[in-house]
CSV table of N, CA and C and ligand atoms in Angstrom, one decimal:
chain,number,residue,atom,x,y,z
Q,1,MET,N,10.5,19.2,16.4
Q,1,MET,CA,10.7,20.5,16.0
Q,1,MET,C,9.4,21.2,15.5
Q,2,GLY,N,8.7,20.5,14.6
Q,2,GLY,CA,7.4,21.0,14.2
Q,2,GLY,C,7.6,22.0,13.1
Q,3,TYR,N,6.4,22.6,12.7
Q,3,TYR,CA,6.4,23.5,11.5
Q,3,TYR,C,6.2,24.9,12.0
Q,4,SER,N,6.9,25.9,11.3
Q,4,SER,CA,6.6,27.3,11.5
Q,4,SER,C,6.1,27.9,10.2
Q,5,TYR,N,5.0,28.5,10.2
Q,5,TYR,CA,4.3,29.0,9.0
Q,5,TYR,C,4.8,30.4,8.7
Q,6,ASP,N,5.2,30.7,7.5
Q,6,ASP,CA,5.6,32.0,7.0
Q,6,ASP,C,4.4,32.7,6.4
Q,7,ASP,N,3.8,33.7,7.1
Q,7,ASP,CA,2.6,34.3,6.6
Q,7,ASP,C,2.8,35.3,5.5
Q,8,GLN,N,4.1,35.4,5.1
Q,8,GLN,CA,4.3,36.3,3.9
Q,8,GLN,C,4.4,35.5,2.6
Q,9,ASN,N,4.1,34.2,2.7
Q,9,ASN,CA,4.1,33.4,1.4
Q,9,ASN,C,3.0,33.8,0.5
Q,10,ILE,N,3.2,33.5,-0.8
Q,10,ILE,CA,2.3,34.1,-1.8
Q,10,ILE,C,0.8,33.6,-1.7
Q,11,PHE,N,0.6,32.4,-1.2
Q,11,PHE,CA,-0.8,31.9,-1.0
Q,11,PHE,C,-1.4,32.6,0.2
Q,12,ALA,N,-0.6,32.9,1.2
Q,12,ALA,CA,-1.2,33.6,2.4
Q,12,ALA,C,-1.7,35.0,1.9
Q,13,LYS,N,-0.9,35.6,1.0
Q,13,LYS,CA,-1.3,36.9,0.4
Q,13,LYS,C,-2.5,36.8,-0.4
Q,14,ILE,N,-2.7,35.7,-1.2
Q,14,ILE,CA,-3.9,35.5,-2.0
Q,14,ILE,C,-5.1,35.4,-1.0
Q,15,LEU,N,-4.9,34.6,0.1
Q,15,LEU,CA,-6.0,34.4,1.0
Q,15,LEU,C,-6.4,35.7,1.7
Q,16,ARG,N,-5.5,36.6,1.9
Q,16,ARG,CA,-5.8,37.9,2.5
Q,16,ARG,C,-6.3,38.9,1.5
Q,17,GLY,N,-6.3,38.5,0.2
Q,17,GLY,CA,-6.8,39.4,-0.8
Q,17,GLY,C,-5.8,40.5,-1.2
Q,18,GLU,N,-4.5,40.3,-0.8
Q,18,GLU,CA,-3.5,41.2,-1.1
Q,18,GLU,C,-3.0,41.1,-2.6
Q,19,ILE,N,-3.1,39.9,-3.1
Q,19,ILE,CA,-2.8,39.7,-4.6
Q,19,ILE,C,-4.0,38.9,-5.2
Q,20,PRO,N,-4.3,39.1,-6.4
Q,20,PRO,CA,-5.4,38.5,-7.0
Q,20,PRO,C,-5.2,37.0,-7.4
Q,21,CYS,N,-6.3,36.3,-7.6
Q,21,CYS,CA,-6.2,34.9,-8.1
Q,21,CYS,C,-7.4,34.7,-9.0
Q,22,ASN,N,-7.3,33.7,-9.9
Q,22,ASN,CA,-8.4,33.3,-10.7
Q,22,ASN,C,-9.1,32.2,-10.0
Q,23,LYS,N,-10.1,32.6,-9.2
Q,23,LYS,CA,-10.8,31.6,-8.3
Q,23,LYS,C,-11.6,30.6,-9.1
Q,24,VAL,N,-11.5,29.4,-8.7
Q,24,VAL,CA,-12.2,28.3,-9.3
Q,24,VAL,C,-13.3,27.8,-8.4
Q,25,HIS,N,-13.1,27.8,-7.1
Q,25,HIS,CA,-14.0,27.3,-6.1
Q,25,HIS,C,-13.6,27.8,-4.7
Q,26,GLU,N,-14.7,28.0,-3.9
Q,26,GLU,CA,-14.4,28.4,-2.5
Q,26,GLU,C,-15.4,27.7,-1.6
Q,27,THR,N,-14.9,27.3,-0.4
Q,27,THR,CA,-15.8,26.7,0.6
Q,27,THR,C,-15.4,27.4,1.9
Q,28,GLU,N,-16.0,27.0,3.0
Q,28,GLU,CA,-15.7,27.6,4.3
Q,28,GLU,C,-14.2,27.6,4.6
Q,29,HIS,N,-13.6,26.4,4.4
Q,29,HIS,CA,-12.2,26.3,4.8
Q,29,HIS,C,-11.2,26.1,3.7
Q,30,SER,N,-11.6,26.2,2.4
Q,30,SER,CA,-10.7,25.9,1.3
Q,30,SER,C,-10.9,26.9,0.2
Q,31,LEU,N,-9.9,27.1,-0.6
Q,31,LEU,CA,-9.9,28.0,-1.8
Q,31,LEU,C,-9.2,27.3,-2.9
Q,32,ALA,N,-9.7,27.4,-4.1
Q,32,ALA,CA,-9.0,26.8,-5.3
Q,32,ALA,C,-8.9,27.9,-6.4
Q,33,PHE,N,-7.8,27.9,-7.1
Q,33,PHE,CA,-7.6,28.9,-8.1
Q,33,PHE,C,-6.6,28.3,-9.1
Q,34,THR,N,-6.6,28.9,-10.3
Q,34,THR,CA,-5.7,28.3,-11.4
Q,34,THR,C,-4.2,28.7,-11.1
Q,35,ASP,N,-3.4,27.8,-11.5
Q,35,ASP,CA,-1.9,28.0,-11.3
Q,35,ASP,C,-1.5,29.1,-12.3
Q,36,ILE,N,-0.6,30.0,-11.9
Q,36,ILE,CA,-0.1,31.1,-12.7
Q,36,ILE,C,0.7,30.6,-13.9
Q,37,ALA,N,1.3,29.4,-13.8
Q,37,ALA,CA,2.1,28.9,-14.8
Q,37,ALA,C,1.6,27.4,-15.1
Q,38,PRO,N,0.5,27.3,-15.8
Q,38,PRO,CA,-0.2,26.0,-15.9
Q,38,PRO,C,0.7,25.0,-16.7
Q,39,LYS,N,0.7,23.8,-16.2
Q,39,LYS,CA,1.4,22.7,-16.8
Q,39,LYS,C,0.5,21.7,-17.6
Q,40,ALA,N,-0.8,22.0,-17.6
Q,40,ALA,CA,-1.8,21.2,-18.3
Q,40,ALA,C,-3.0,22.1,-18.6
Q,41,PRO,N,-3.9,21.7,-19.5
Q,41,PRO,CA,-5.0,22.5,-19.8
Q,41,PRO,C,-5.8,22.9,-18.6
Q,42,HIS,N,-6.0,22.0,-17.7
Q,42,HIS,CA,-6.5,22.3,-16.3
Q,42,HIS,C,-5.4,22.2,-15.3
Q,43,HIS,N,-5.1,23.3,-14.6
Q,43,HIS,CA,-4.1,23.2,-13.5
Q,43,HIS,C,-4.6,24.1,-12.4
Q,44,VAL,N,-5.2,23.4,-11.5
Q,44,VAL,CA,-5.8,24.1,-10.3
Q,44,VAL,C,-5.1,23.8,-9.1
Q,45,LEU,N,-4.9,24.8,-8.2
Q,45,LEU,CA,-4.3,24.6,-6.9
Q,45,LEU,C,-5.4,24.7,-5.9
Q,46,VAL,N,-5.4,23.8,-4.9
Q,46,VAL,CA,-6.5,23.8,-3.9
Q,46,VAL,C,-5.7,23.9,-2.5
Q,47,ILE,N,-6.1,25.0,-1.8
Q,47,ILE,CA,-5.4,25.2,-0.5
Q,47,ILE,C,-6.4,25.3,0.6
Q,48,PRO,N,-6.0,24.9,1.8
Q,48,PRO,CA,-6.9,25.2,3.0
Q,48,PRO,C,-6.7,26.7,3.4
Q,49,LYS,N,-7.7,27.2,4.0
Q,49,LYS,CA,-7.5,28.6,4.4
Q,49,LYS,C,-6.7,28.7,5.7
Q,50,GLY,N,-6.5,27.6,6.4
Q,50,GLY,CA,-5.7,27.6,7.6
Q,50,GLY,C,-4.2,27.6,7.3
Q,51,ALA,N,-3.4,27.9,8.3
Q,51,ALA,CA,-2.0,28.1,8.1
Q,51,ALA,C,-1.2,26.8,8.3
Q,52,TYR,N,-1.3,26.0,7.2
Q,52,TYR,CA,-0.6,24.7,7.2
Q,52,TYR,C,0.5,24.7,6.1
Q,53,VAL,N,1.7,24.3,6.4
Q,53,VAL,CA,2.8,24.3,5.5
Q,53,VAL,C,2.7,23.3,4.4
Q,54,CYS,N,2.3,22.1,4.8
Q,54,CYS,CA,2.3,21.0,3.8
Q,54,CYS,C,1.4,19.9,4.3
Q,55,TYR,N,1.3,18.8,3.6
Q,55,TYR,CA,0.2,17.9,3.8
Q,55,TYR,C,0.3,17.2,5.2
Q,56,ASP,N,1.5,16.8,5.6
Q,56,ASP,CA,1.5,16.1,6.9
Q,56,ASP,C,1.2,17.0,8.1
Q,57,HIS,N,1.6,18.3,7.9
Q,57,HIS,CA,1.2,19.3,8.9
Q,57,HIS,C,-0.3,19.4,9.0
Q,58,PHE,N,-0.9,19.5,7.9
Q,58,PHE,CA,-2.4,19.6,7.8
Q,58,PHE,C,-3.0,18.3,8.5
Q,59,ALA,N,-2.5,17.2,8.0
Q,59,ALA,CA,-3.1,15.9,8.5
Q,59,ALA,C,-2.9,15.7,10.0
Q,60,GLN,N,-1.9,16.3,10.6
Q,60,GLN,CA,-1.6,16.2,12.0
Q,60,GLN,C,-2.4,17.2,12.8
Q,61,GLU,N,-2.5,18.4,12.3
Q,61,GLU,CA,-3.0,19.6,13.1
Q,61,GLU,C,-4.3,20.2,12.7
Q,62,ALA,N,-4.8,19.9,11.5
Q,62,ALA,CA,-6.1,20.5,11.1
Q,62,ALA,C,-7.3,19.9,11.9
Q,63,SER,N,-8.3,20.6,12.0
Q,63,SER,CA,-9.5,20.0,12.6
Q,63,SER,C,-10.2,19.1,11.6
Q,64,ASP,N,-11.1,18.2,12.2
Q,64,ASP,CA,-11.8,17.3,11.3
Q,64,ASP,C,-12.6,18.1,10.3
Q,65,ALA,N,-13.2,19.2,10.7
Q,65,ALA,CA,-14.0,20.1,9.8
Q,65,ALA,C,-13.2,20.6,8.6
Q,66,GLU,N,-12.0,21.0,8.9
Q,66,GLU,CA,-11.1,21.5,7.9
Q,66,GLU,C,-10.7,20.4,6.9
Q,67,ILE,N,-10.4,19.2,7.4
Q,67,ILE,CA,-10.0,18.1,6.6
Q,67,ILE,C,-11.2,17.6,5.7
Q,68,VAL,N,-12.3,17.5,6.3
Q,68,VAL,CA,-13.5,17.1,5.5
Q,68,VAL,C,-13.8,18.1,4.4
Q,69,ASP,N,-13.8,19.4,4.8
Q,69,ASP,CA,-14.1,20.5,3.8
Q,69,ASP,C,-13.1,20.4,2.7
Q,70,TYR,N,-11.8,20.3,3.0
Q,70,TYR,CA,-10.8,20.3,1.9
Q,70,TYR,C,-10.9,19.1,1.0
Q,71,THR,N,-11.2,17.9,1.6
Q,71,THR,CA,-11.3,16.7,0.8
Q,71,THR,C,-12.6,16.8,-0.1
Q,72,ARG,N,-13.7,17.3,0.5
Q,72,ARG,CA,-14.9,17.4,-0.3
Q,72,ARG,C,-14.7,18.5,-1.4
Q,73,ALA,N,-13.9,19.5,-1.1
Q,73,ALA,CA,-13.7,20.6,-2.1
Q,73,ALA,C,-13.0,20.0,-3.3
Q,74,VAL,N,-12.0,19.1,-3.1
Q,74,VAL,CA,-11.3,18.5,-4.2
Q,74,VAL,C,-12.3,17.7,-5.1
Q,75,GLY,N,-13.2,17.0,-4.5
Q,75,GLY,CA,-14.2,16.3,-5.3
Q,75,GLY,C,-15.1,17.2,-6.0
Q,76,GLU,N,-15.5,18.3,-5.4
Q,76,GLU,CA,-16.4,19.3,-6.1
Q,76,GLU,C,-15.7,19.9,-7.3
Q,77,ILE,N,-14.4,20.2,-7.1
Q,77,ILE,CA,-13.6,20.8,-8.2
Q,77,ILE,C,-13.4,19.8,-9.4
Q,78,CYS,N,-13.2,18.5,-9.1
Q,78,CYS,CA,-13.1,17.5,-10.2
Q,78,CYS,C,-14.4,17.5,-10.9
Q,79,ALA,N,-15.5,17.5,-10.2
Q,79,ALA,CA,-16.8,17.5,-10.9
Q,79,ALA,C,-17.0,18.7,-11.7
Q,80,LYS,N,-16.6,19.9,-11.2
Q,80,LYS,CA,-16.8,21.2,-11.9
Q,80,LYS,C,-15.9,21.2,-13.2
Q,81,LEU,N,-14.7,20.6,-13.1
Q,81,LEU,CA,-13.8,20.5,-14.3
Q,81,LEU,C,-14.3,19.5,-15.3
Q,82,GLY,N,-15.2,18.6,-14.8
Q,82,GLY,CA,-15.6,17.5,-15.7
Q,82,GLY,C,-14.6,16.4,-16.0
Q,83,VAL,N,-13.7,16.2,-15.0
Q,83,VAL,CA,-12.6,15.3,-15.2
Q,83,VAL,C,-12.7,14.0,-14.4
Q,84,SER,N,-13.8,13.9,-13.6
Q,84,SER,CA,-14.0,12.7,-12.8
Q,84,SER,C,-14.3,11.5,-13.7
Q,85,PRO,N,-13.4,10.4,-13.6
Q,85,PRO,CA,-13.7,9.2,-14.4
Q,85,PRO,C,-15.0,8.6,-14.1
Q,86,GLY,N,-15.5,8.8,-12.9
Q,86,GLY,CA,-16.8,8.2,-12.5
Q,86,GLY,C,-18.0,8.9,-13.2
Q,87,ASP,N,-17.7,10.0,-13.7
Q,87,ASP,CA,-18.8,10.7,-14.5
Q,87,ASP,C,-18.4,10.8,-16.0
Q,88,GLY,N,-17.5,9.9,-16.4
Q,88,GLY,CA,-17.2,9.9,-17.9
Q,88,GLY,C,-16.0,10.9,-18.2
Q,89,GLY,N,-15.4,11.5,-17.2
Q,89,GLY,CA,-14.3,12.4,-17.5
Q,89,GLY,C,-13.0,11.5,-17.8
Q,90,ALA,N,-12.0,12.2,-18.3
Q,90,ALA,CA,-10.8,11.5,-18.7
Q,90,ALA,C,-9.8,11.3,-17.6
Q,91,GLY,N,-10.0,11.9,-16.4
Q,91,GLY,CA,-9.1,11.7,-15.3
Q,91,GLY,C,-8.2,12.9,-15.0
Q,92,TYR,N,-7.3,12.7,-14.1
Q,92,TYR,CA,-6.5,13.8,-13.6
Q,92,TYR,C,-5.4,13.2,-12.8
Q,93,ARG,N,-4.4,14.1,-12.4
Q,93,ARG,CA,-3.4,13.7,-11.5
Q,93,ARG,C,-3.4,14.8,-10.4
Q,94,MET,N,-3.2,14.3,-9.1
Q,94,MET,CA,-3.0,15.2,-8.0
Q,94,MET,C,-1.6,15.1,-7.5
Q,95,ILE,N,-1.0,16.2,-7.2
Q,95,ILE,CA,0.4,16.2,-6.7
Q,95,ILE,C,0.5,17.1,-5.5
Q,96,TYR,N,1.0,16.6,-4.4
Q,96,TYR,CA,1.4,17.4,-3.3
Q,96,TYR,C,2.9,17.4,-3.1
Q,97,ASN,N,3.5,18.6,-3.2
Q,97,ASN,CA,5.0,18.6,-2.9
Q,97,ASN,C,5.2,19.1,-1.5
Q,98,ALA,N,6.3,18.6,-0.9
Q,98,ALA,CA,6.6,19.0,0.5
Q,98,ALA,C,8.1,19.1,0.6
Q,99,GLY,N,8.5,20.2,1.2
Q,99,GLY,CA,9.9,20.3,1.6
Q,99,GLY,C,10.9,20.4,0.4
Q,100,ASP,N,12.2,20.2,0.8
Q,100,ASP,CA,13.3,20.4,-0.2
Q,100,ASP,C,13.3,19.2,-1.2
Q,101,ASP,N,13.2,18.0,-0.8
Q,101,ASP,CA,13.2,16.9,-1.8
Q,101,ASP,C,12.0,16.9,-2.6
Q,102,GLY,N,10.9,17.4,-2.1
Q,102,GLY,CA,9.6,17.4,-2.9
Q,102,GLY,C,9.6,18.7,-3.8
Q,103,LEU,N,10.6,19.5,-3.7
Q,103,LEU,CA,10.7,20.8,-4.5
Q,103,LEU,C,9.5,21.7,-4.3
Q,104,GLN,N,9.0,21.8,-3.0
Q,104,GLN,CA,7.9,22.7,-2.7
Q,104,GLN,C,8.4,24.1,-2.8
Q,105,GLU,N,7.7,24.9,-3.6
Q,105,GLU,CA,8.2,26.3,-3.8
Q,105,GLU,C,7.4,27.2,-2.8
Q,106,VAL,N,6.1,27.0,-2.6
Q,106,VAL,CA,5.3,27.8,-1.8
Q,106,VAL,C,4.9,27.1,-0.5
Q,107,PRO,N,5.4,27.6,0.6
Q,107,PRO,CA,5.2,26.9,1.9
Q,107,PRO,C,3.8,27.1,2.5
Q,108,HIS,N,2.8,26.9,1.7
Q,108,HIS,CA,1.4,26.8,2.2
Q,108,HIS,C,0.8,25.6,1.5
Q,109,LEU,N,0.3,24.6,2.2
Q,109,LEU,CA,-0.2,23.4,1.6
Q,109,LEU,C,-1.1,23.7,0.4
Q,110,HIS,N,-0.8,23.0,-0.7
Q,110,HIS,CA,-1.6,23.0,-1.9
Q,110,HIS,C,-1.5,21.7,-2.6
Q,111,VAL,N,-2.6,21.3,-3.2
Q,111,VAL,CA,-2.5,20.2,-4.1
Q,111,VAL,C,-2.7,20.7,-5.5
Q,112,HIS,N,-1.9,20.2,-6.4
Q,112,HIS,CA,-2.0,20.5,-7.9
Q,112,HIS,C,-3.0,19.5,-8.4
Q,113,ILE,N,-4.1,20.0,-9.1
Q,113,ILE,CA,-4.9,19.1,-9.9
Q,113,ILE,C,-4.6,19.4,-11.4
Q,114,LEU,N,-4.0,18.4,-12.0
Q,114,LEU,CA,-3.6,18.5,-13.4
Q,114,LEU,C,-4.5,17.6,-14.3
Q,115,ALA,N,-5.1,18.2,-15.4
Q,115,ALA,CA,-6.0,17.4,-16.2
Q,115,ALA,C,-6.1,18.1,-17.6
Q,116,GLY,N,-6.8,17.4,-18.5
Q,116,GLY,CA,-7.0,17.9,-19.8
Q,116,GLY,C,-6.1,17.4,-20.9
Q,117,ARG,N,-5.1,16.5,-20.5
Q,117,ARG,CA,-4.3,15.8,-21.4
Q,117,ARG,C,-3.7,14.6,-20.6
Q,118,ASN,N,-3.0,13.7,-21.3
Q,118,ASN,CA,-2.3,12.6,-20.6
Q,118,ASN,C,-1.2,13.3,-19.9
Q,119,ILE,N,-1.1,13.1,-18.6
Q,119,ILE,CA,-0.1,13.8,-17.7
Q,119,ILE,C,1.3,13.2,-17.8
Q,120,GLY,N,1.4,12.0,-18.4
Q,120,GLY,CA,2.8,11.5,-18.5
Q,120,GLY,C,3.2,10.7,-17.3
Q,121,PRO,N,4.5,10.3,-17.3
Q,121,PRO,CA,5.1,9.4,-16.3
Q,121,PRO,C,4.9,10.0,-14.9
Q,122,LEU,N,4.8,9.2,-13.9
Q,122,LEU,CA,4.6,9.6,-12.5
Q,122,LEU,C,5.8,10.5,-12.1
Q,123,VAL,N,7.0,10.0,-12.3
Q,123,VAL,CA,8.2,10.8,-11.8
Q,123,VAL,C,9.2,10.7,-12.9
Q,124,VAL,N,9.9,11.8,-13.2
Q,124,VAL,CA,11.0,11.9,-14.1
Q,124,VAL,C,12.3,11.8,-13.2
Q,125,THR,N,13.1,10.8,-13.5
Q,125,THR,CA,14.3,10.6,-12.7
Q,125,THR,C,15.3,11.7,-13.1
Q,126,PRO,N,15.9,12.4,-12.0
Q,126,PRO,CA,16.9,13.4,-12.3
Q,126,PRO,C,18.1,12.8,-13.0
Q,127,THR,N,18.7,13.6,-13.9
Q,127,THR,CA,19.9,13.0,-14.6
Q,127,THR,C,21.2,13.5,-13.9
T,1,LIG,P1,5.0,23.9,-5.6
T,1,LIG,O1,6.3,23.8,-6.3
T,1,LIG,O2,5.2,24.7,-4.3
T,1,LIG,O3,4.3,22.6,-5.4
T,1,LIG,O4,4.0,24.7,-6.5
T,1,LIG,C1,3.8,26.1,-6.4
T,1,LIG,C2,2.9,26.5,-7.6
T,1,LIG,O5,2.4,27.8,-7.3
T,1,LIG,C3,3.7,26.6,-8.9
T,1,LIG,O6,3.1,25.7,-9.9
T,1,LIG,C4,3.6,28.0,-9.4
T,1,LIG,O7,3.4,28.2,-10.8
T,1,LIG,C5,2.4,28.5,-8.6
T,1,LIG,N1,2.4,29.9,-8.2
T,1,LIG,C6,3.4,30.6,-7.8
T,1,LIG,N2,3.1,31.9,-7.6
T,1,LIG,C7,1.8,32.0,-7.9
T,1,LIG,C8,0.9,33.1,-7.9
T,1,LIG,O8,1.2,34.2,-7.5
T,1,LIG,N3,-0.4,32.8,-8.3
T,1,LIG,C9,-0.8,31.6,-8.7
T,1,LIG,N4,-2.1,31.4,-9.1
T,1,LIG,N5,0.1,30.5,-8.7
T,1,LIG,C10,1.3,30.7,-8.3
């Protein structure tokens, strides 16, 4: 069946400059900005500029250049935030949500980078 991308999603509008964002980092193929409802002292969303719904879509269909750019951008953002354990930072968690079970709200691939406090258990079991 494959993916169909909704170009009216909120991150597509941010990419087109139709709504503002608090930009943290930008590269040729990627953009990072702070989450509007932060769940930690650092809560950054990193998105590819291409029209990909979620991670497996990106992994299957993005070009090598886009994948390298996106991966490097994440590393650059961790360095910028000062959270990289390799440089004495306290660490971070990255979360990709996808689809209904993943509770993905915005259908444009994004990784959450959460840092600045202990992020807590990996998964909270629904009651
Ligand atoms: P998801 O549940 O899809 O993984 O996460 C979507 C994230 O996008 C949420 O954490 C939400 O707070 C964030 N978000 C939703 N609308 C906006 C917006 O207009 N601007 C920014 N910066 N973040 C948004």
